[in-house]
Amino acid sequence: MIQTIELQPGITLRCFPEHRLRHGCLSIQLLRPMCREEASLNALLPAVLLRGTRQNPDLRSITLRLDTLYGASVSPLVRRVGDCQTTGLYASFIEDRFAMEGDEILAPMVAFLKELLLDPDPEDGCFRRDYVESEKRNLISTIESELNDKRVYAMTRMIRLMCREDSYGVPRLGDKEHACAVTPESLYAHYRRILRESPVNLFYVGSAPAEQIADLLRPMFAELERDYQPFSGQSAFRDCGGCEKCETMPTAQSQLCMGFTSSIHTADPEFAAMQVFNAVFGGSMTSKLFQNVREKLSLCYTVGSSYVGLKGLVTVSAGIDAASEELARKEILAQLEACQQGAITDEELTAAKQALISTLRSVHDSAGAVENYYSTAAVSGLAMTPAEYMAAVEAVSAEQTAAAAQTVQLHTVLFLKGVGA
Amino acid sequence: MTETYYAELDERVFRAVLPNGLTVAVVPRPGFSRKMAFLATDYGSIHTAFTLDGVLTVSPDGVAHYLEHKMFDLPGRDVSAEFAAMGADVNAFTSYDITAYHFTCTDHFRDCLSLLLEFVFTPYFTTESVEKEQGIIGQEIGMNDDSADTRVFENLTKAMYAEHPIRVPILGTRESIAQVTPEILHACHRALYAPANMMLCVVGDVDPDEVLEAAKAMSPTDPRPDVCKCTGLQEEMTCPQPLIEDEMDISMPTFDLGFKCEPAPDGEDGIRQEVVGDLAAEALFGESSPLYLRMYEEGLIDSSFGGGFETLSGVSMLNCGGDSEQPADVKEAILQEADRIAREGIPEEDFLRMKRSALGRRIRDLDSFESTCFRTCAYHFSQFDYFRFPAVYRQVEASELQEFLSRVVRPERCSLSIVYSLDKEEV
């Protein structure tokens, strides 16, 4: 289904033909190692690029340009895929056939993306100082605003604690300290460097033929001086020991977060069984955590688990009353133990598999989901198409699920105790 | 079923109304794996008062949402687990004016659809299960109390409205939900989950006749109850409280600014007012407006800023919000800009570009099953066929925006809600 075209060494276009949707998308991602020193630079870069180009020097002229392209959107795209951070742009636009009297959207869209990526409005051979400063403020306030969603905040804190020595402990957008230290000069030097060295992944979903997209995109990179450095690949979790911590915060609700490790990773044959385990344990509304901690014991409104395949981590979070910590914690561990002992009913297994399969089956129904699945797989090393992945999930037995559960061990606990708003 | 083809959107819609009053719409999407069904009732948190067979019922605040939670109970069965076993994702939400139950699936569509209709049309409430739900909803209320975005908007509605039930949080309060009983839930269900008050919308690669058959087989044929929703008095167009302040443990102050508008009528005039309101919001403070750029560059607002036109039964408002250290200056800037637009008008070229952009975005949204289902139902309840939106855009004129802004964006029609950070409260 996917057509892959190497535009240049290290510049790869992947196209997914899609004729049923009214809109398509095109993403440009530069691949970087996930590390503290670079994370804020990579997070900041697309935001600064979207502030102005030589021809469209401010936000308003950029928005006007997008309005003319029938409300197309271009947004910063910053992803974390294991040890890789990607930085770039994501464009979404309606298909040419819905435009009025022969208006074109695709070709001018690609030309505009080239302008945004490669032709920033210069100031003394550098990014404009005011744009860098204002986007720094935005980035810092986004980083700080993680405090506003207590569930996300608690989970981020727990992951940082658990992954002190691993790249997974670096926040996706970097930290405030490094963001503050960015200057127009350092950002511009970084920009030139990553354009020169980074692998570039391009992904298109839509009705235009792959060759046409390749022809539209080739000029984008034709004039770039390149010194391509391949991505160094994914590595296992660097464990520096677990711990337990309790802190207070001035909220009504308390947050209990638990981190577990597993020896099963994305590229392992047991990956599908591990995903099934996570769905049985806490990944859905029929999971043991949801059914017992929420429905049976009414201890919380939210409870769930997730599995990070590249690092072999399982995390659990629950929003509870401060007084219920002990009870909730015991119950979460009891449910894990039940999985490990193979106390998994046919209904639980079927529901878990069905939930995973439904998600995978509908990947091809949305441009964004297609882009996300295949772009991420290209970096994570997940070699399965959604159809192959579904078949692997379908084949998982209760025994294999229990065996996957047995690899899961408690590592870190963080309790953020709410002491009243 | 009646088939309508909308050429501009390349969209086909099948519709029927059952003898019991249930409206059914099917939007076929050949070649897609996902299927979505959406069963909505024209009933939300604001409809606390209604007459049922001539008797007035005033239900506790938050009961529509409470009822939504309790609908998932069937005698001795676990509805969520049954959906899950079929690989379907089931969920529900309650807003100020709609309660909706929906699932998406790739397989077993017919069984999922029957189950959806069965559980939404089967009231089953025990004292024990109704009491137990208080713990879960209490936690949900706690979660909302900790959310600055929710708090700042709920405070805004309190400041803007004197009477209208939009003043009350959708979830109600811990005190109000403590009054909910199985009897109250039964009365609300009988009155407001009557098929004539509801709509079923399906999007996906399905056979419209199969949907119609399932709807006929699984929806009740009881005589229609005589129900009248009490919508309350018409509000004054001024806001009782111009400023409302609060504080929370957040990193930066956040605000919501609202301007009171005349309630939208039903039908085509209503959606026209909404399109005018949306475009006026875009012209005033949208991302392509001169004001947005100026405020962004001055650091008055950041990328969290956004707004638009909101409308529901008896209430319409133009609002905007986001994080800002100087919310009062944002309000001043918006009032001045509205004055300027009212004086100078909107250049025709800008107006056409905004229309093109809004139209393109609505076309793009049709790729979302969720958005298509929701809009089909919500606009049906306002007595408008959503798929006719391109014609409304064609008819709207720039002078309508100008008139709207000069009428609505006035100091006396405005309330500002601010939530400060705990440690750095402004004077």
mmCIF file of C-alpha atoms in Angstrom, chain A residues 150-416:
data_model
loop_
_atom_site.group_PDB
_atom_site.id
_atom_site.type_symbol
_atom_site.label_atom_id
_atom_site.label_comp_id
_atom_site.label_asym_id
_atom_site.label_seq_id
_atom_site.Cartn_x
_atom_site.Cartn_y
_atom_site.Cartn_z
ATOM 1 C CA LYS A 150 -3.060 17.155 37.386
ATOM 2 C CA ARG A 151 -3.272 13.724 35.820
ATOM 3 C CA VAL A 152 -0.767 14.550 33.089
ATOM 4 C CA TYR A 153 1.373 16.443 35.565
ATOM 5 C CA ALA A 154 1.552 13.535 38.007
ATOM 6 C CA MET A 155 2.361 11.044 35.238
ATOM 7 C CA THR A 156 5.086 13.272 33.798
ATOM 8 C CA ARG A 157 6.624 13.623 37.257
ATOM 9 C CA MET A 158 6.561 9.873 37.791
ATOM 10 C CA ILE A 159 8.159 9.171 34.419
ATOM 11 C CA ARG A 160 10.910 11.698 35.074
ATOM 12 C CA LEU A 161 11.602 10.042 38.404
ATOM 13 C CA MET A 162 11.611 6.558 36.931
ATOM 14 C CA CYS A 163 13.676 7.448 33.851
ATOM 15 C CA ARG A 164 16.306 9.719 35.415
ATOM 16 C CA GLU A 165 19.070 8.129 33.351
ATOM 17 C CA ASP A 166 17.082 7.348 30.218
ATOM 18 C CA SER A 167 16.087 9.581 27.312
ATOM 19 C CA TYR A 168 12.464 8.755 28.172
ATOM 20 C CA GLY A 169 12.867 10.965 31.237
ATOM 21 C CA VAL A 170 13.471 13.978 28.989
ATOM 22 C CA PRO A 171 10.160 15.778 28.492
ATOM 23 C CA ARG A 172 8.937 15.746 24.884
ATOM 24 C CA LEU A 173 9.276 19.535 24.646
ATOM 25 C CA GLY A 174 12.416 19.744 26.767
ATOM 26 C CA ASP A 175 12.667 21.580 30.076
ATOM 27 C CA LYS A 176 12.312 25.199 31.100
ATOM 28 C CA GLU A 177 15.986 25.680 31.884
ATOM 29 C CA HIS A 178 17.134 24.704 28.397
ATOM 30 C CA ALA A 179 14.286 26.607 26.765
ATOM 31 C CA CYS A 180 15.348 29.799 28.594
ATOM 32 C CA ALA A 181 18.918 29.402 27.367
ATOM 33 C CA VAL A 182 18.003 29.358 23.650
ATOM 34 C CA THR A 183 19.169 32.413 21.657
ATOM 35 C CA PRO A 184 18.321 33.347 18.052
ATOM 36 C CA GLU A 185 21.944 32.470 17.213
ATOM 37 C CA SER A 186 21.926 29.045 18.878
ATOM 38 C CA LEU A 187 18.569 28.180 17.351
ATOM 39 C CA TYR A 188 19.632 29.269 13.882
ATOM 40 C CA ALA A 189 22.894 27.317 14.079
ATOM 41 C CA HIS A 190 20.903 24.267 15.193
ATOM 42 C CA TYR A 191 18.449 24.768 12.333
ATOM 43 C CA ARG A 192 21.182 24.914 9.699
ATOM 44 C CA ARG A 193 22.860 21.883 11.231
ATOM 45 C CA ILE A 194 19.803 19.668 11.356
ATOM 46 C CA LEU A 195 18.820 20.617 7.800
ATOM 47 C CA ARG A 196 22.287 19.476 6.740
ATOM 48 C CA GLU A 197 22.621 16.319 8.813
ATOM 49 C CA SER A 198 19.259 14.882 9.809
ATOM 50 C CA PRO A 199 17.377 12.066 8.201
ATOM 51 C CA VAL A 200 14.165 13.568 6.762
ATOM 52 C CA ASN A 201 10.926 11.596 6.606
ATOM 53 C CA LEU A 202 8.130 12.885 4.376
ATOM 54 C CA PHE A 203 4.677 11.380 4.459
ATOM 55 C CA TYR A 204 1.728 12.064 2.166
ATOM 56 C CA VAL A 205 -1.839 10.797 2.410
ATOM 57 C CA GLY A 206 -4.199 11.728 -0.414
ATOM 58 C CA SER A 207 -5.404 11.127 -3.937
ATOM 59 C CA ALA A 208 -2.402 12.444 -5.908
ATOM 60 C CA PRO A 209 -0.029 9.807 -7.383
ATOM 61 C CA ALA A 210 3.245 9.262 -5.509
ATOM 62 C CA GLU A 211 5.311 10.365 -8.509
ATOM 63 C CA GLN A 212 3.505 13.689 -8.631
ATOM 64 C CA ILE A 213 4.237 14.277 -4.947
ATOM 65 C CA ALA A 214 7.871 13.319 -5.470
ATOM 66 C CA ASP A 215 8.123 15.787 -8.361
ATOM 67 C CA LEU A 216 6.571 18.527 -6.230
ATOM 68 C CA LEU A 217 8.893 17.796 -3.297
ATOM 69 C CA ARG A 218 12.227 17.270 -5.095
ATOM 70 C CA PRO A 219 12.860 21.011 -5.582
ATOM 71 C CA MET A 220 12.430 21.508 -1.836
ATOM 72 C CA PHE A 221 15.682 19.689 -1.133
ATOM 73 C CA ALA A 222 17.553 20.203 -4.380
ATOM 74 C CA GLU A 223 19.530 23.223 -3.212
ATOM 75 C CA LEU A 224 20.263 22.017 0.320
ATOM 76 C CA GLU A 225 23.873 21.258 1.192
ATOM 77 C CA ARG A 226 23.663 17.878 2.858
ATOM 78 C CA ASP A 227 26.031 15.921 5.079
ATOM 79 C CA TYR A 228 23.652 13.147 6.051
ATOM 80 C CA GLN A 229 24.157 11.396 9.426
ATOM 81 C CA PRO A 230 21.898 8.345 9.894
ATOM 82 C CA PHE A 231 19.820 8.000 13.102
ATOM 83 C CA SER A 232 21.706 5.902 15.638
ATOM 84 C CA GLY A 233 18.741 3.646 16.453
ATOM 85 C CA GLN A 234 16.707 2.726 19.508
ATOM 86 C CA SER A 235 18.181 1.465 22.808
ATOM 87 C CA ALA A 236 16.759 -0.364 25.846
ATOM 88 C CA PHE A 237 15.675 1.337 29.088
ATOM 89 C CA ARG A 238 18.610 2.539 31.214
ATOM 90 C CA ASP A 239 17.520 1.578 34.707
ATOM 91 C CA CYS A 240 18.963 3.483 37.656
ATOM 92 C CA GLY A 241 16.778 1.911 40.349
ATOM 93 C CA GLY A 242 13.233 2.529 41.480
ATOM 94 C CA CYS A 243 11.874 4.554 44.386
ATOM 95 C CA GLU A 244 8.706 5.624 46.182
ATOM 96 C CA LYS A 245 7.753 9.218 46.791
ATOM 97 C CA CYS A 246 4.851 11.121 48.292
ATOM 98 C CA GLU A 247 4.257 14.841 47.820
ATOM 99 C CA THR A 248 1.345 17.181 48.433
ATOM 100 C CA MET A 249 -0.446 19.549 46.085
ATOM 101 C CA PRO A 250 -3.291 22.017 46.706
ATOM 102 C CA THR A 251 -6.029 20.126 44.826
ATOM 103 C CA ALA A 252 -9.245 18.315 45.675
ATOM 104 C CA GLN A 253 -8.152 15.064 44.042
ATOM 105 C CA SER A 254 -5.014 13.016 44.648
ATOM 106 C CA GLN A 255 -3.031 11.271 41.942
ATOM 107 C CA LEU A 256 -1.455 7.866 42.294
ATOM 108 C CA CYS A 257 1.083 6.933 39.600
ATOM 109 C CA MET A 258 2.942 3.648 39.366
ATOM 110 C CA GLY A 259 5.699 2.695 36.952
ATOM 111 C CA PHE A 260 6.569 -0.888 36.014
ATOM 112 C CA THR A 261 9.254 -2.407 33.811
ATOM 113 C CA SER A 262 8.986 -5.292 31.376
ATOM 114 C CA SER A 263 11.563 -7.149 29.311
ATOM 115 C CA ILE A 264 9.296 -7.115 26.238
ATOM 116 C CA HIS A 265 9.944 -4.476 23.576
ATOM 117 C CA THR A 266 8.437 -3.319 20.274
ATOM 118 C CA ALA A 267 10.588 -5.531 18.069
ATOM 119 C CA ASP A 268 10.099 -8.693 20.209
ATOM 120 C CA PRO A 269 7.844 -11.559 19.131
ATOM 121 C CA GLU A 270 5.922 -11.180 22.434
ATOM 122 C CA PHE A 271 5.031 -7.529 21.630
ATOM 123 C CA ALA A 272 1.444 -8.338 20.630
ATOM 124 C CA ALA A 273 0.937 -10.433 23.800
ATOM 125 C CA MET A 274 2.213 -7.508 25.863
ATOM 126 C CA GLN A 275 -0.265 -5.169 24.186
ATOM 127 C CA VAL A 276 -3.062 -7.635 24.930
ATOM 128 C CA PHE A 277 -1.920 -7.814 28.557
ATOM 129 C CA ASN A 278 -2.016 -4.017 28.833
ATOM 130 C CA ALA A 279 -5.541 -3.923 27.405
ATOM 131 C CA VAL A 280 -6.698 -6.615 29.866
ATOM 132 C CA PHE A 281 -4.963 -4.915 32.777
ATOM 133 C CA GLY A 282 -5.837 -1.241 32.370
ATOM 134 C CA GLY A 283 -6.003 -0.205 28.730
ATOM 135 C CA SER A 284 -9.775 -0.061 28.240
ATOM 136 C CA MET A 285 -13.197 0.258 29.863
ATOM 137 C CA THR A 286 -13.430 -3.511 30.241
ATOM 138 C CA SER A 287 -10.002 -3.758 31.835
ATOM 139 C CA LYS A 288 -9.459 -5.162 35.284
ATOM 140 C CA LEU A 289 -8.429 -1.779 36.650
ATOM 141 C CA PHE A 290 -11.476 0.031 35.271
ATOM 142 C CA GLN A 291 -13.897 -2.696 36.300
ATOM 143 C CA ASN A 292 -12.513 -3.180 39.809
ATOM 144 C CA VAL A 293 -10.905 0.049 40.970
ATOM 145 C CA ARG A 294 -13.574 2.284 39.426
ATOM 146 C CA GLU A 295 -16.741 0.275 38.916
ATOM 147 C CA LYS A 296 -16.629 -2.189 41.833
ATOM 148 C CA LEU A 297 -14.901 -0.100 44.494
ATOM 149 C CA SER A 298 -15.881 3.409 43.214
ATOM 150 C CA LEU A 299 -12.409 4.603 44.228
ATOM 151 C CA CYS A 300 -11.827 6.875 41.283
ATOM 152 C CA TYR A 301 -13.168 8.427 38.119
ATOM 153 C CA THR A 302 -10.085 7.806 36.020
ATOM 154 C CA VAL A 303 -7.813 4.807 36.147
ATOM 155 C CA GLY A 304 -5.794 3.202 33.408
ATOM 156 C CA SER A 305 -2.522 1.769 32.243
ATOM 157 C CA SER A 306 -0.380 2.257 29.204
ATOM 158 C CA TYR A 307 2.539 0.406 27.667
ATOM 159 C CA VAL A 308 5.573 2.038 26.082
ATOM 160 C CA GLY A 309 6.945 -0.699 23.837
ATOM 161 C CA LEU A 310 10.234 0.929 22.873
ATOM 162 C CA LYS A 311 11.318 1.155 26.516
ATOM 163 C CA GLY A 312 9.406 -1.777 27.973
ATOM 164 C CA LEU A 313 7.525 0.377 30.490
ATOM 165 C CA VAL A 314 4.013 0.053 31.868
ATOM 166 C CA THR A 315 2.474 2.982 33.721
ATOM 167 C CA VAL A 316 -0.689 3.151 35.799
ATOM 168 C CA SER A 317 -2.441 6.297 36.968
ATOM 169 C CA ALA A 318 -5.499 6.805 39.145
ATOM 170 C CA GLY A 319 -7.236 9.965 40.331
ATOM 171 C CA ILE A 320 -8.459 9.173 43.866
ATOM 172 C CA ASP A 321 -9.382 10.566 47.274
ATOM 173 C CA ALA A 322 -6.328 11.085 49.491
ATOM 174 C CA ALA A 323 -7.636 8.557 52.009
ATOM 175 C CA SER A 324 -7.895 5.781 49.406
ATOM 176 C CA GLU A 325 -4.210 5.532 48.525
ATOM 177 C CA GLU A 326 -3.472 2.309 50.363
ATOM 178 C CA LEU A 327 -6.613 0.623 49.093
ATOM 179 C CA ALA A 328 -6.149 1.725 45.479
ATOM 180 C CA ARG A 329 -2.532 0.674 45.442
ATOM 181 C CA LYS A 330 -3.298 -2.756 46.856
ATOM 182 C CA GLU A 331 -6.089 -3.254 44.377
ATOM 183 C CA ILE A 332 -3.908 -2.246 41.392
ATOM 184 C CA LEU A 333 -1.208 -4.724 42.434
ATOM 185 C CA ALA A 334 -3.837 -7.406 43.087
ATOM 186 C CA GLN A 335 -5.150 -6.972 39.546
ATOM 187 C CA LEU A 336 -1.633 -7.262 38.137
ATOM 188 C CA GLU A 337 -1.124 -10.427 40.138
ATOM 189 C CA ALA A 338 -4.391 -11.827 38.796
ATOM 190 C CA CYS A 339 -3.069 -11.308 35.254
ATOM 191 C CA GLN A 340 0.230 -12.927 36.153
ATOM 192 C CA GLN A 341 -1.567 -15.959 37.580
ATOM 193 C CA GLY A 342 -3.582 -16.311 34.429
ATOM 194 C CA ALA A 343 -6.899 -15.297 35.993
ATOM 195 C CA ILE A 344 -8.059 -13.925 32.638
ATOM 196 C CA THR A 345 -11.550 -14.807 31.459
ATOM 197 C CA ASP A 346 -12.429 -15.479 27.831
ATOM 198 C CA GLU A 347 -14.541 -12.322 27.878
ATOM 199 C CA GLU A 348 -11.653 -10.202 29.104
ATOM 200 C CA LEU A 349 -9.305 -11.653 26.526
ATOM 201 C CA THR A 350 -11.767 -11.238 23.662
ATOM 202 C CA ALA A 351 -12.624 -7.690 24.683
ATOM 203 C CA ALA A 352 -8.962 -6.720 24.962
ATOM 204 C CA LYS A 353 -8.133 -8.164 21.556
ATOM 205 C CA GLN A 354 -11.199 -6.663 19.949
ATOM 206 C CA ALA A 355 -10.331 -3.220 21.288
ATOM 207 C CA LEU A 356 -6.822 -3.437 19.845
ATOM 208 C CA ILE A 357 -8.072 -4.866 16.563
ATOM 209 C CA SER A 358 -10.752 -2.197 16.122
ATOM 210 C CA THR A 359 -8.199 0.553 16.581
ATOM 211 C CA LEU A 360 -5.845 -1.093 14.093
ATOM 212 C CA ARG A 361 -8.600 -1.776 11.579
ATOM 213 C CA SER A 362 -9.666 1.855 11.565
ATOM 214 C CA VAL A 363 -6.137 3.220 11.074
ATOM 215 C CA HIS A 364 -6.772 3.378 7.334
ATOM 216 C CA ASP A 365 -9.957 5.426 7.791
ATOM 217 C CA SER A 366 -8.274 8.688 8.768
ATOM 218 C CA ALA A 367 -5.443 10.621 7.152
ATOM 219 C CA GLY A 368 -4.021 11.612 10.527
ATOM 220 C CA ALA A 369 -4.077 8.046 11.852
ATOM 221 C CA VAL A 370 -2.383 6.698 8.715
ATOM 222 C CA GLU A 371 0.328 9.357 8.936
ATOM 223 C CA ASN A 372 0.859 8.719 12.629
ATOM 224 C CA TYR A 373 0.953 4.911 12.353
ATOM 225 C CA TYR A 374 3.388 4.610 9.471
ATOM 226 C CA SER A 375 5.583 7.611 10.339
ATOM 227 C CA THR A 376 6.008 6.353 13.879
ATOM 228 C CA ALA A 377 6.577 2.769 12.732
ATOM 229 C CA ALA A 378 9.334 3.952 10.401
ATOM 230 C CA VAL A 379 11.212 5.327 13.410
ATOM 231 C CA SER A 380 10.262 2.793 16.084
ATOM 232 C CA GLY A 381 11.151 -0.250 14.016
ATOM 233 C CA LEU A 382 7.638 -1.695 14.203
ATOM 234 C CA ALA A 383 7.761 -3.837 11.078
ATOM 235 C CA MET A 384 4.083 -4.842 10.988
ATOM 236 C CA THR A 385 1.366 -3.257 8.870
ATOM 237 C CA PRO A 386 -1.945 -2.809 10.713
ATOM 238 C CA ALA A 387 -3.188 -6.045 9.081
ATOM 239 C CA GLU A 388 -0.157 -8.052 10.248
ATOM 240 C CA TYR A 389 -0.382 -6.503 13.683
ATOM 241 C CA MET A 390 -4.075 -7.497 13.889
ATOM 242 C CA ALA A 391 -3.236 -11.077 12.969
ATOM 243 C CA ALA A 392 -0.555 -11.161 15.678
ATOM 244 C CA VAL A 393 -3.042 -9.851 18.281
ATOM 245 C CA GLU A 394 -5.677 -12.350 17.166
ATOM 246 C CA ALA A 395 -3.244 -15.215 17.744
ATOM 247 C CA VAL A 396 -2.408 -14.318 21.376
ATOM 248 C CA SER A 397 -3.604 -16.885 23.961
ATOM 249 C CA ALA A 398 -4.473 -16.369 27.644
ATOM 250 C CA GLU A 399 -1.279 -18.214 28.567
ATOM 251 C CA GLN A 400 0.829 -15.895 26.449
ATOM 252 C CA THR A 401 -0.941 -12.906 28.018
ATOM 253 C CA ALA A 402 -0.156 -14.217 31.506
ATOM 254 C CA ALA A 403 3.449 -14.869 30.447
ATOM 255 C CA ALA A 404 3.714 -11.260 29.270
ATOM 256 C CA ALA A 405 2.247 -10.089 32.595
ATOM 257 C CA GLN A 406 4.880 -12.090 34.453
ATOM 258 C CA THR A 407 7.617 -9.909 32.964
ATOM 259 C CA VAL A 408 6.054 -6.832 34.617
ATOM 260 C CA GLN A 409 7.682 -5.610 37.822
ATOM 261 C CA LEU A 410 6.920 -2.606 40.027
ATOM 262 C CA HIS A 411 9.667 -0.002 39.804
ATOM 263 C CA THR A 412 8.533 3.454 40.970
ATOM 264 C CA VAL A 413 5.541 4.924 42.822
ATOM 265 C CA LEU A 414 4.630 8.590 43.051
ATOM 266 C CA PHE A 415 1.703 9.729 45.169
ATOM 267 C CA LEU A 416 0.635 13.349 44.811
#
